[in-house]
Amino acid sequence: MKHLEESDVGISFYISQLPGFRGILKQRYCDFIVNEVDSDGNVVHLTSLDAPPESTEKNETKISDQSNKGYASEIELFRSLAGDSDAECLKGLIDQVASGIEDGVSPIVLSPSSDKSHRTAVHNFFKENLKFLVTDTIDGPDASSKCIRVRLNSGRSHNNGRNSRKRKDRHDKPFDSRGSDNWSEHVGKFLRFHLYKENKDTQEAIGLIGKMLGIQPRSFGFAGTKDKRSVSTQRVTVFKQHANRLAALNERLIGIKVGDFCHVREGLVLGQLLGNRFTITLRGVVADSEETIKASADALGRLGFINYFGLQRFGSGSVPTHLIGAALLRGEWETAVSLILDPREGERDAIRKAREYYKESDDIEGTLRQFPRHLVAERAILQCLKKYPGNYLQALKAIPRTLRMMYVHSYQSYLWNHAASMRVQKYGTKQVVLGDLVYCKGDNAEKVTRVVNSEFDDDGCSDAFDSSHFDEISETDLPEERNDPVKALDAEDLLTGNYTIDDVVLPLPGSRAIYPTNDIAQVYHDFAKKDAISLTESVHSVKEFSITNMTGGFRRVFQKPIDFEWELLTYAEGNIPLAETDWDKITKSKPLNIIGGEDLRNGNEKENSFQCKKQSESFEHNVNLSTDNNEPNGVTEIGLPQVEPQFESGAPEAQRALKLSFTLPASCYATMAIRELLKTSTSVAFQKTLNTLS
């Protein structure tokens, strides 16, 4: 299958009639800066790496005091119970704890014993005499013996009972130190911090931090995954950890920093954000005139963009996720499994060969050895088929729920995009029409709707997902019900003028969705019918893969960027940053710009500091727009603009860049705003061609 084009998923129109221009999106990852906007509307920044004084908490002090008091008598008592060898091991462990290097203290394993009563006596010894240490039992060198393992008490229970088997299976693997039983009641159980990362996705960064702390990723919480090919800052919470432990990691972390620590009562969960603040730099800008750029930027701020689900929603591979979703809705389990497992274009050779190997051999074990861990969906399916051969439905259910539901949600988005394009094509972008859906105005205040994923996930791929076809998706896009009632506009509404084009919404199909009372409703059914799918009844009884059992939701058709700013820059070298990151601000390192070969690092800092040629405008400024486009209703169909070479002939070595800053709700894609501005495709393949030409 060919790579996905925008028109394949219903992305076909623009709002403005202005010509586009050439610009490269994400030529460098620092050209795409994302700062989360929290639930209170605050833009999240990394401002400090220091742990607050209160991070030295009661639990650490307690252990330190206990360890420093000396345990000569206890060690001698233990020697009489367990012998010289084990006593010396215990002494070494206590010395490590007393030295204050709690993070590096490793468990000790005592000599094997087949005498259960002796092992019980050893366990009781630690419970009575050395309460800052805990013990558990692991398998010995032979079937008849067991060993007692001794470790620093991280506050976890002894896990007797239902978790004891898991404990034994862990052997000497790192523990998940989730905190302390002695945690102060006056300190929130969750440490919240700001995570700054460069060119890494959220799960990758959290996985690395968790590994360095010796805790599992499930101890962390966050509001949403951020773009991989970007510089981003977001909030993260972790259960019962000390700020000084995380702050100490900054010296060892590469491309990741943590800071702005505080303790809170509740951990973050997916969707707890209002949106994101973007700072996007488009490089290699070429237009037929400078006025074209100015007019286009102004129009984006005033008119906004069609609020399409971006290509990221449908995966980056040659097998679009909405096709897998369609197979699930039809109940074609084997087809869905094949679409996920079969060879596809554009993958690395090793993965392509592994897929081909399975298709030819059906060797599950051999294929699992070849599949990398990030192919979570594929691995889950194969592991289940190994246990239940031929049970394709069971295999699909083995995929993590968030991921498998992405397939069905992707199909909802596919229908929504086509309906939005038809609404724009038929009725334009200027005014509401009879039968349009809107949120009712009145006493019900509008609430944030998190029906879809956020643009901050553009290039981010969680390790929980299969990055071969979920390159740029989010974990935050499970539809949520909105309390505001939706109505279809009638003739009286049109006369009163209470509603404008900005109020128009369209449904994502589901059991509680209502449809426009004009002919746009038929678009949903027509496209679904082409895929042999009914939106009103299910052909199978699996509820999670049935569109009639999904709640559905509503999404605004048009979106305007908030607090929109832009500036036109001139730069001479492509490797020079043109926007300041949070880390730049902390280190007082300003973005450099080299004009005429002068490097700021070689002096003349005052004269040359950030010597970009700026021509700043805001969207409030009035720019006279002229166009000879004859499209009706202000609708422009997709097409690549024809542009002339550089418009500044005096300095062929200099290039233009357009820097944009704006905020979007968590339900919007920044790439769709950029598409409206440039009038070019946002596909990875197209952007790569621009990079090669630059």
XYZ file of C-alpha atoms in Angstrom:
694
model
C 0.000 0.000 0.000
C 1.169 3.529 -0.702
C 1.903 5.991 2.044
C -1.069 7.960 3.289
C -1.966 11.235 1.615
C -4.129 13.899 3.237
C -6.959 13.434 0.739
C -7.113 9.720 1.636
C -8.465 10.640 5.064
C -10.713 13.545 4.056
C -8.267 16.444 4.497
C -9.086 18.402 1.354
C -9.919 22.093 1.888
C -8.654 25.357 3.326
C -10.368 28.412 4.804
C -8.452 31.245 3.162
C -8.142 31.846 -0.579
C -4.593 33.124 -0.275
C -1.767 31.393 -2.128
C 0.558 29.346 -0.012
C 4.320 29.380 0.182
C 7.203 27.012 0.796
C 8.360 26.299 4.332
C 10.033 23.325 6.016
C 8.345 21.974 9.162
C 10.607 20.383 11.791
C 13.852 20.639 9.841
C 15.411 20.568 13.314
C 13.668 19.204 16.391
C 14.289 22.534 18.168
C 12.109 24.176 15.499
C 9.081 22.643 17.240
C 8.778 23.724 20.886
C 5.802 22.558 22.950
C 4.879 23.753 26.443
C 1.920 22.130 28.126
C -0.926 24.325 29.371
C -2.169 22.895 32.655
C -5.771 22.602 33.847
C -5.585 26.079 35.405
C -4.409 27.675 32.160
C -0.751 28.069 33.179
C 1.920 27.474 30.545
C 4.357 24.887 31.937
C 8.040 25.897 31.860
C 11.217 24.445 33.315
C 12.565 27.234 35.524
C 14.665 25.523 38.207
C 16.557 22.244 38.601
C 16.968 22.532 42.376
C 15.154 20.326 44.871
C 13.245 22.363 47.479
C 14.513 22.237 51.097
C 11.463 20.295 52.264
C 12.449 17.395 50.024
C 14.683 16.102 52.858
C 11.842 14.296 54.489
C 11.069 12.378 57.622
C 11.656 8.916 56.189
C 15.202 9.585 55.040
C 16.098 11.215 58.364
C 14.714 8.241 60.250
C 16.780 5.736 58.322
C 19.889 7.861 58.614
C 19.476 8.214 62.382
C 18.919 4.488 62.826
C 21.867 3.596 60.653
C 24.306 5.920 62.398
C 23.635 4.722 65.942
C 25.773 1.598 65.494
C 24.647 -2.021 65.459
C 27.620 -3.947 66.878
C 25.501 -5.855 69.385
C 22.866 -6.773 66.796
C 25.543 -7.980 64.373
C 27.084 -10.194 67.063
C 23.653 -11.587 67.935
C 23.082 -12.340 64.260
C 26.528 -14.016 64.070
C 25.441 -16.527 66.704
C 22.317 -17.245 64.664
C 23.648 -17.336 61.089
C 27.456 -17.696 61.264
C 30.469 -15.525 60.444
C 29.970 -15.301 56.683
C 26.400 -14.005 56.819
C 27.241 -11.699 59.742
C 30.003 -10.038 57.714
C 27.629 -9.583 54.775
C 25.110 -7.942 57.096
C 27.782 -5.654 58.539
C 28.691 -4.519 55.012
C 25.055 -3.765 54.223
C 24.585 -1.707 57.396
C 27.813 0.201 56.697
C 26.472 1.128 53.247
C 23.209 2.404 54.735
C 25.091 4.356 57.416
C 27.248 6.039 54.755
C 24.146 7.761 53.380
C 24.272 6.273 49.853
C 20.769 4.894 50.063
C 20.276 4.944 46.293
C 23.163 2.562 45.701
C 22.451 0.018 48.424
C 22.137 -3.483 46.930
C 20.385 -6.409 48.644
C 22.448 -9.219 50.179
C 21.604 -12.903 49.867
C 22.345 -15.096 52.893
C 23.668 -18.642 52.766
C 21.278 -21.352 51.462
C 19.262 -23.222 54.077
C 16.861 -26.146 53.837
C 15.746 -25.676 57.461
C 12.477 -23.752 57.409
C 12.475 -23.152 61.170
C 15.953 -21.601 60.918
C 14.805 -19.332 58.103
C 11.829 -18.271 60.211
C 14.164 -17.380 63.068
C 16.237 -15.219 60.697
C 13.139 -13.384 59.419
C 12.012 -12.735 63.002
C 15.466 -11.460 63.944
C 15.235 -8.653 61.384
C 11.649 -7.804 62.320
C 12.608 -7.413 65.962
C 16.104 -5.906 65.763
C 16.719 -4.218 62.408
C 13.404 -2.764 61.317
C 14.958 -0.543 58.640
C 15.836 -3.757 56.778
C 13.362 -6.248 55.331
C 13.720 -9.849 54.221
C 12.147 -12.188 51.728
C 12.814 -15.724 50.511
C 14.115 -16.705 47.079
C 15.026 -20.025 45.489
C 18.364 -21.529 46.493
C 20.979 -23.234 44.330
C 19.080 -26.532 44.466
C 15.491 -27.656 44.812
C 15.736 -28.455 48.515
C 17.149 -25.141 49.722
C 16.049 -21.514 49.954
C 17.934 -18.267 50.478
C 16.948 -15.228 52.498
C 17.464 -11.886 50.802
C 17.969 -8.756 52.936
C 17.416 -5.222 51.625
C 16.831 -1.679 52.777
C 13.186 -1.066 53.701
C 11.773 1.108 50.938
C 8.416 1.097 52.702
C 6.707 -1.608 50.652
C 4.836 -4.372 52.380
C 6.333 -7.832 52.560
C 3.958 -8.954 49.818
C 3.016 -12.145 51.605
C -0.002 -13.721 50.007
C -1.120 -12.975 46.483
C 2.098 -11.293 45.309
C 4.548 -13.746 46.858
C 4.981 -15.753 43.656
C 5.784 -12.597 41.699
C 8.318 -11.656 44.350
C 10.097 -14.983 44.011
C 10.032 -14.771 40.223
C 11.841 -11.448 40.361
C 14.963 -13.052 41.882
C 17.504 -10.229 42.165
C 15.911 -7.850 39.660
C 15.506 -4.191 40.706
C 12.654 -3.489 43.084
C 9.810 -1.100 42.355
C 10.457 1.260 45.286
C 7.092 2.949 45.479
C 7.737 4.802 48.714
C 7.667 4.475 52.466
C 5.194 3.412 55.112
C 6.680 6.230 57.159
C 5.740 8.910 54.600
C 4.728 12.071 56.421
C 1.008 12.789 56.531
C 1.812 16.436 55.844
C 3.541 15.721 52.541
C 1.601 14.857 49.385
C 2.179 11.294 48.230
C 2.988 12.387 44.680
C 6.031 14.354 43.620
C 5.120 16.605 40.711
C 7.882 17.885 38.471
C 8.377 19.498 35.094
C 9.909 17.227 32.481
C 11.966 18.926 29.764
C 13.074 16.741 26.874
C 14.698 17.110 23.493
C 13.970 14.726 20.609
C 12.513 12.062 22.893
C 8.969 10.889 23.399
C 7.353 10.996 26.815
C 7.366 7.259 27.495
C 10.996 6.957 26.492
C 11.990 9.742 28.902
C 9.893 8.382 31.775
C 11.172 4.864 31.162
C 14.747 6.090 31.434
C 14.076 8.068 34.622
C 12.251 5.095 36.132
C 15.133 2.796 35.317
C 17.620 5.152 36.979
C 15.400 5.363 40.072
C 14.753 1.619 40.107
C 10.962 1.979 39.827
C 8.397 0.860 37.303
C 6.887 3.242 34.696
C 3.457 2.690 36.272
C 4.604 4.828 39.219
C 4.466 7.894 36.939
C 1.484 9.917 35.758
C 1.171 12.532 33.021
C -1.544 14.399 31.161
C -0.490 13.304 27.678
C 2.429 12.143 25.563
C 4.387 14.865 23.814
C 5.925 15.104 20.392
C 9.147 13.150 19.921
C 10.736 15.384 17.280
C 10.444 18.492 19.403
C 11.608 20.274 22.514
C 8.823 19.946 25.067
C 8.044 20.691 28.695
C 5.232 18.988 30.573
C 4.099 18.052 34.064
C 4.726 14.559 35.438
C 3.942 13.005 38.827
C 5.649 10.070 40.523
C 4.457 8.197 43.591
C 6.323 8.728 46.882
C 9.706 9.849 45.627
C 12.011 12.500 47.035
C 12.821 15.548 44.933
C 16.530 15.317 45.681
C 16.660 11.846 44.124
C 15.244 13.141 40.846
C 17.269 16.355 40.910
C 20.440 14.294 41.230
C 19.662 12.617 37.902
C 20.125 15.846 35.939
C 23.893 15.362 35.842
C 23.463 11.950 34.189
C 20.485 12.574 31.913
C 21.170 13.453 28.283
C 18.531 15.460 26.436
C 16.278 15.339 29.509
C 16.017 17.629 32.536
C 13.686 17.592 35.539
C 12.855 20.405 37.942
C 10.225 22.663 39.537
C 9.461 20.032 42.165
C 6.538 20.043 44.583
C 4.492 17.420 46.399
C 0.782 17.059 45.620
C -2.047 14.900 46.918
C -3.115 13.446 43.572
C -1.201 12.084 40.612
C -1.766 13.235 37.044
C -3.949 11.210 34.709
C -4.352 11.365 30.950
C -6.339 14.326 29.710
C -5.684 16.688 32.653
C -4.621 19.649 30.546
C -6.233 22.544 28.708
C -3.900 22.513 25.736
C -0.406 23.361 24.566
C 1.626 26.430 23.696
C 3.562 25.977 20.457
C 6.602 27.830 19.156
C 7.125 26.609 15.602
C 9.864 27.772 13.253
C 9.375 27.175 9.532
C 12.741 27.273 7.750
C 13.634 27.755 4.109
C 10.625 30.004 3.531
C 10.148 30.932 -0.128
C 7.171 32.933 -1.429
C 6.274 35.016 -4.456
C 6.480 38.080 -2.219
C 6.976 39.063 1.378
C 3.417 40.358 1.451
C 2.154 36.832 0.761
C 3.776 35.611 3.976
C 2.438 38.545 5.993
C -1.092 38.190 4.611
C -1.133 34.419 5.174
C 0.053 34.745 8.781
C -2.529 37.430 9.454
C -5.298 35.309 7.901
C -4.388 32.303 10.057
C -4.747 34.431 13.181
C -8.049 35.997 12.125
C -9.792 33.106 10.389
C -8.196 30.029 11.922
C -8.131 26.638 10.202
C -10.342 23.649 9.506
C -10.023 21.512 12.624
C -9.177 18.270 10.825
C -7.749 15.222 12.515
C -4.187 15.325 11.214
C -2.354 12.545 9.422
C -0.812 11.610 12.770
C -4.217 10.281 13.801
C -4.041 7.613 11.126
C -0.481 6.411 11.691
C 2.638 6.965 9.648
C 2.964 3.520 8.063
C 1.592 2.197 4.811
C -1.299 0.461 6.631
C -3.551 3.273 7.920
C -5.037 2.635 11.324
C -8.569 3.472 10.207
C -8.487 0.460 7.849
C -7.699 -1.769 10.816
C -10.518 -0.037 12.684
C -12.930 -0.729 9.814
C -12.027 -4.441 9.902
C -12.723 -4.519 13.646
C -16.093 -2.814 13.209
C -17.012 -5.429 10.588
C -15.973 -8.236 12.933
C -13.251 -9.438 10.554
C -10.793 -10.488 13.243
C -8.392 -12.431 11.028
C -8.251 -9.559 8.519
C -7.457 -7.098 11.305
C -4.681 -9.353 12.598
C -3.234 -9.670 9.089
C -3.269 -5.899 8.583
C -1.294 -5.489 11.811
C 1.197 -8.315 11.147
C 1.699 -8.311 7.377
C 4.751 -6.735 5.652
C 4.425 -3.046 4.874
C 6.348 -0.390 3.025
C 8.721 2.058 4.623
C 9.879 -0.015 7.593
C 13.427 -0.841 8.582
C 14.842 -3.903 6.856
C 15.014 -5.947 10.063
C 11.303 -5.417 10.808
C 10.286 -5.981 7.190
C 12.207 -9.261 7.104
C 10.641 -10.355 10.405
C 7.153 -9.720 9.003
C 7.965 -11.585 5.794
C 9.427 -14.457 7.816
C 6.205 -14.875 9.788
C 3.987 -14.633 6.698
C 5.994 -17.396 5.015
C 6.682 -19.660 8.000
C 4.008 -19.044 10.706
C 6.878 -19.486 13.169
C 5.690 -17.508 16.187
C 8.729 -18.151 18.404
C 11.168 -17.240 15.653
C 9.243 -14.082 14.778
C 9.009 -12.949 18.399
C 12.778 -13.200 18.646
C 13.068 -10.844 15.672
C 10.362 -8.321 16.583
C 11.683 -5.385 18.650
C 9.873 -4.590 21.888
C 8.289 -1.397 20.569
C 6.074 -3.480 18.250
C 3.709 -3.976 21.161
C 0.609 -4.839 19.124
C 2.413 -7.432 16.997
C 4.097 -9.069 19.966
C 0.867 -9.195 21.989
C -0.975 -10.844 19.091
C 1.720 -13.453 18.482
C 2.098 -14.323 22.151
C -1.655 -14.877 22.387
C -1.800 -16.927 19.156
C 0.976 -19.087 20.526
C -1.260 -19.910 23.491
C -4.584 -19.930 21.604
C -3.878 -20.837 17.955
C -6.475 -19.481 15.550
C -8.283 -17.358 18.145
C -7.859 -14.009 16.396
C -10.395 -12.138 18.530
C -8.591 -13.180 21.701
C -5.314 -12.124 20.103
C -6.710 -8.650 19.315
C -7.922 -8.290 22.888
C -4.386 -9.056 24.067
C -3.273 -5.689 22.633
C -3.246 -3.019 25.396
C -6.687 -1.445 25.505
C -5.570 2.119 24.774
C -3.837 0.950 21.634
C -6.540 -1.345 20.314
C -9.182 1.329 20.814
C -7.063 3.708 18.729
C -7.954 1.667 15.654
C -11.702 2.201 16.094
C -11.319 5.846 17.101
C -9.236 6.356 13.989
C -12.178 5.229 11.871
C -14.454 7.693 13.673
C -11.938 10.425 12.814
C -11.856 9.305 9.182
C -15.629 9.795 8.894
C -15.462 13.144 10.730
C -12.828 14.523 8.351
C -14.892 13.626 5.293
C -17.996 15.193 6.830
C -16.054 18.385 7.654
C -14.774 18.620 4.086
C -18.278 18.214 2.706
C -19.597 20.882 5.121
C -16.911 23.301 3.893
C -17.342 22.420 0.223
C -21.115 22.714 0.236
C -21.763 25.580 2.644
C -18.447 27.440 2.866
C -16.691 28.891 5.880
C -18.533 32.186 6.352
C -21.839 31.493 8.061
C -24.053 28.935 9.768
C -26.788 27.213 7.790
C -30.043 25.469 8.590
C -29.420 22.098 10.268
C -25.873 22.848 11.497
C -25.056 21.409 14.914
C -23.913 23.763 17.690
C -23.421 23.623 21.455
C -26.440 25.254 23.065
C -25.780 28.690 24.476
C -27.256 29.651 27.803
C -26.572 28.906 31.440
C -24.448 25.846 30.692
C -20.866 27.088 30.600
C -18.746 25.431 27.969
C -16.357 22.813 29.279
C -13.180 21.474 27.726
C -13.835 18.488 25.472
C -11.053 15.924 25.082
C -12.537 14.002 22.200
C -9.344 13.703 20.203
C -5.617 13.660 20.585
C -3.459 16.740 20.907
C -0.918 18.016 18.500
C 1.789 17.675 21.092
C 1.803 13.994 20.182
C 2.764 14.639 16.597
C 5.963 12.691 16.488
C 5.738 11.066 19.866
C 5.263 7.354 20.064
C 4.840 5.708 23.399
C 6.584 2.434 23.978
C 3.099 1.195 24.726
C 2.321 1.557 21.037
C 3.482 0.010 17.824
C 5.573 2.764 16.329
C 5.512 1.223 12.889
C 2.018 2.498 12.301
C 1.370 4.717 15.331
C 4.243 7.106 14.823
C 2.424 10.200 15.940
C -0.497 9.413 18.176
C -1.649 10.098 21.664
C -2.827 8.209 24.670
C -5.188 11.051 25.500
C -7.706 10.650 22.724
C -10.313 8.413 24.239
C -13.636 10.190 23.731
C -15.203 11.690 26.818
C -18.790 12.728 27.258
C -19.559 16.429 27.277
C -22.339 17.801 29.423
C -23.337 20.689 27.158
C -26.368 19.844 25.029
C -26.049 19.987 21.245
C -28.813 21.220 18.967
C -29.486 21.573 15.255
C -30.075 25.157 14.148
C -33.573 26.028 13.005
C -34.922 29.039 11.099
C -35.437 31.040 14.307
C -31.800 30.528 15.312
C -30.669 31.861 11.942
C -32.840 34.962 12.356
C -31.598 35.783 15.853
C -27.951 35.547 14.798
C -26.918 34.060 18.152
C -24.669 31.499 16.497
C -21.688 32.000 14.200
C -19.506 29.733 12.078
C -17.166 29.318 15.056
C -19.930 27.490 16.948
C -20.444 24.718 14.391
C -19.605 21.176 15.527
C -19.812 17.768 13.888
C -20.256 14.420 15.634
C -17.929 11.497 16.018
C -20.245 8.525 15.445
C -21.455 6.682 18.511
C -24.521 5.687 20.469
C -25.182 9.191 21.823
C -24.199 11.143 18.736
C -26.767 13.241 16.932
C -26.280 14.283 13.324
C -26.901 17.544 11.453
C -30.419 17.855 10.100
C -29.094 18.821 6.681
C -27.473 16.651 4.023
C -24.099 16.494 5.803
C -25.521 13.674 7.942
C -25.680 11.442 4.887
C -21.916 11.771 4.355
C -21.271 9.639 7.430
C -23.547 6.860 6.267
C -22.322 6.951 2.666
C -18.652 6.596 3.576
C -19.400 3.942 6.195
C -21.480 2.020 3.645
C -18.510 1.963 1.254
C -16.640 0.113 3.995
C -19.614 -2.232 4.624
C -20.198 -0.682 8.058
C -23.501 0.324 9.610
C -23.575 3.226 12.060
C -26.903 2.133 13.537
C -26.450 -1.587 14.186
C -23.583 -3.948 14.913
C -22.876 -7.169 13.042
C -21.134 -8.757 16.044
C -21.450 -8.841 19.837
C -18.009 -7.531 20.819
C -18.971 -4.218 22.396
C -15.587 -2.521 22.402
C -15.325 -2.983 18.615
C -18.884 -1.843 17.956
C -19.541 1.765 16.959
C -23.076 1.511 18.348
C -21.629 0.823 21.794
C -19.207 3.742 21.722
C -20.416 7.013 23.210
C -19.081 9.219 20.436
C -18.585 12.953 20.836
C -18.507 16.316 19.093
C -15.721 18.422 17.637
C -15.541 22.013 16.446
C -15.206 22.318 12.676
C -13.169 25.538 12.834
C -10.464 26.558 15.298
C -8.571 29.822 15.784
C -5.093 29.895 17.331
C -5.050 31.607 20.739
C -2.566 34.392 21.618
C -1.174 34.154 18.109
C 2.159 35.875 17.334
C 4.591 35.603 14.453
C 7.855 37.031 13.234
C 9.856 36.793 10.035
C 13.565 36.040 10.529
C 16.642 35.955 8.330
C 19.333 33.341 9.002
C 22.496 32.250 7.253
C 23.223 28.788 8.633
C 20.701 25.983 9.025
C 22.197 24.607 12.245
C 21.591 27.785 14.246
C 18.641 27.702 16.707
C 16.098 30.419 16.002
C 13.924 30.064 19.110
C 14.768 30.039 22.809
C 13.972 26.899 24.806
C 13.411 26.607 28.556
C 16.906 25.168 28.878
C 18.362 28.147 26.999
C 16.691 30.448 29.501
C 18.001 28.497 32.493
C 21.563 28.424 31.216
C 21.356 32.015 29.957
C 22.367 30.700 26.563
C 20.658 32.817 23.946
C 19.866 31.451 20.471
C 22.679 32.295 18.096
C 22.423 33.804 14.656
C 25.346 34.112 12.305
C 25.092 36.887 9.735
C 27.961 37.502 7.389
C 30.070 34.820 9.071
C 30.150 36.514 12.507
C 29.822 34.029 15.358
C 28.458 35.306 18.658
C 30.808 33.000 20.513
C 33.784 34.838 19.073
C 33.029 38.248 20.540
C 30.889 41.202 19.442
C 28.088 39.746 21.528
C 26.480 43.089 22.238
C 26.459 44.039 18.601
C 25.377 40.720 17.164
C 23.205 39.149 19.892
C 20.266 37.362 18.250
C 20.841 39.391 15.107
C 17.908 37.967 13.205
C 16.154 40.411 10.949
C 12.717 40.619 12.583
C 9.510 41.819 11.057
C 6.934 41.139 13.732
C 3.248 41.370 13.213
C 0.239 40.215 15.161
C -3.012 39.042 13.686
C -4.813 42.128 14.923
C -2.984 44.222 12.308
C -5.027 44.889 9.215
C -3.486 43.597 6.005
C -5.236 44.201 2.683
C -5.929 40.798 1.187
C -6.219 40.381 -2.544
C -6.949 37.222 -4.484
C -8.089 36.116 -7.912
C -9.294 32.771 -6.644
C -12.754 32.042 -8.036
C -13.648 29.249 -5.600
C -17.138 29.776 -4.150
C -17.685 30.568 -0.469
C -14.024 31.173 0.227
C -13.148 27.499 -0.180
C -9.805 26.525 -1.641
C -9.256 22.931 -2.692
C -5.961 21.233 -1.968
C -3.070 21.896 -4.316
C 0.605 22.833 -4.131
C 1.383 26.533 -4.602
C 3.548 27.714 -7.462
C 6.344 29.825 -6.002
C 9.171 31.828 -7.428
C 12.791 31.594 -6.249
C 14.156 33.676 -3.358
C 12.592 37.104 -3.255
C 15.656 38.739 -1.694
C 18.240 38.728 -4.466
C 20.872 40.778 -2.664
C 21.889 38.007 -0.230
C 21.678 34.587 -1.854
C 23.262 32.929 1.175
C 20.563 34.247 3.537
C 17.316 32.366 4.090
C 13.966 33.270 5.546
C 12.294 31.641 8.543
C 8.817 32.244 9.922
C 8.476 31.788 13.685
C 4.938 31.264 15.021
C 3.732 31.144 18.619
C 0.198 30.158 19.569
C -1.886 28.093 21.963
C -4.343 25.386 20.952
C -6.844 23.380 23.004
C -5.865 19.793 23.697
C -8.205 18.695 20.930
C -6.372 20.341 18.049
C -3.480 19.624 15.704
C -0.867 22.334 15.145
C 0.075 20.667 11.852
C -3.386 21.522 10.530
C -2.748 25.187 11.384
C 0.579 25.022 9.515
C -1.167 23.357 6.565
C -3.633 26.261 6.361
C -0.724 28.697 6.344
C 1.463 26.982 3.728
C -1.258 25.364 1.593
C 0.994 22.288 1.325
C 0.831 18.731 2.573
C 1.893 17.934 6.130
C 2.849 14.355 5.237
C 6.272 13.192 6.357
C 7.088 12.168 2.787
C 6.376 15.656 1.437
C 8.339 17.383 4.193
C 11.302 15.122 3.432
C 11.286 16.312 -0.171
C 11.506 19.902 1.072
C 14.452 18.981 3.264
C 16.276 17.473 0.307
C 15.633 20.545 -1.801
C 16.826 22.971 0.880
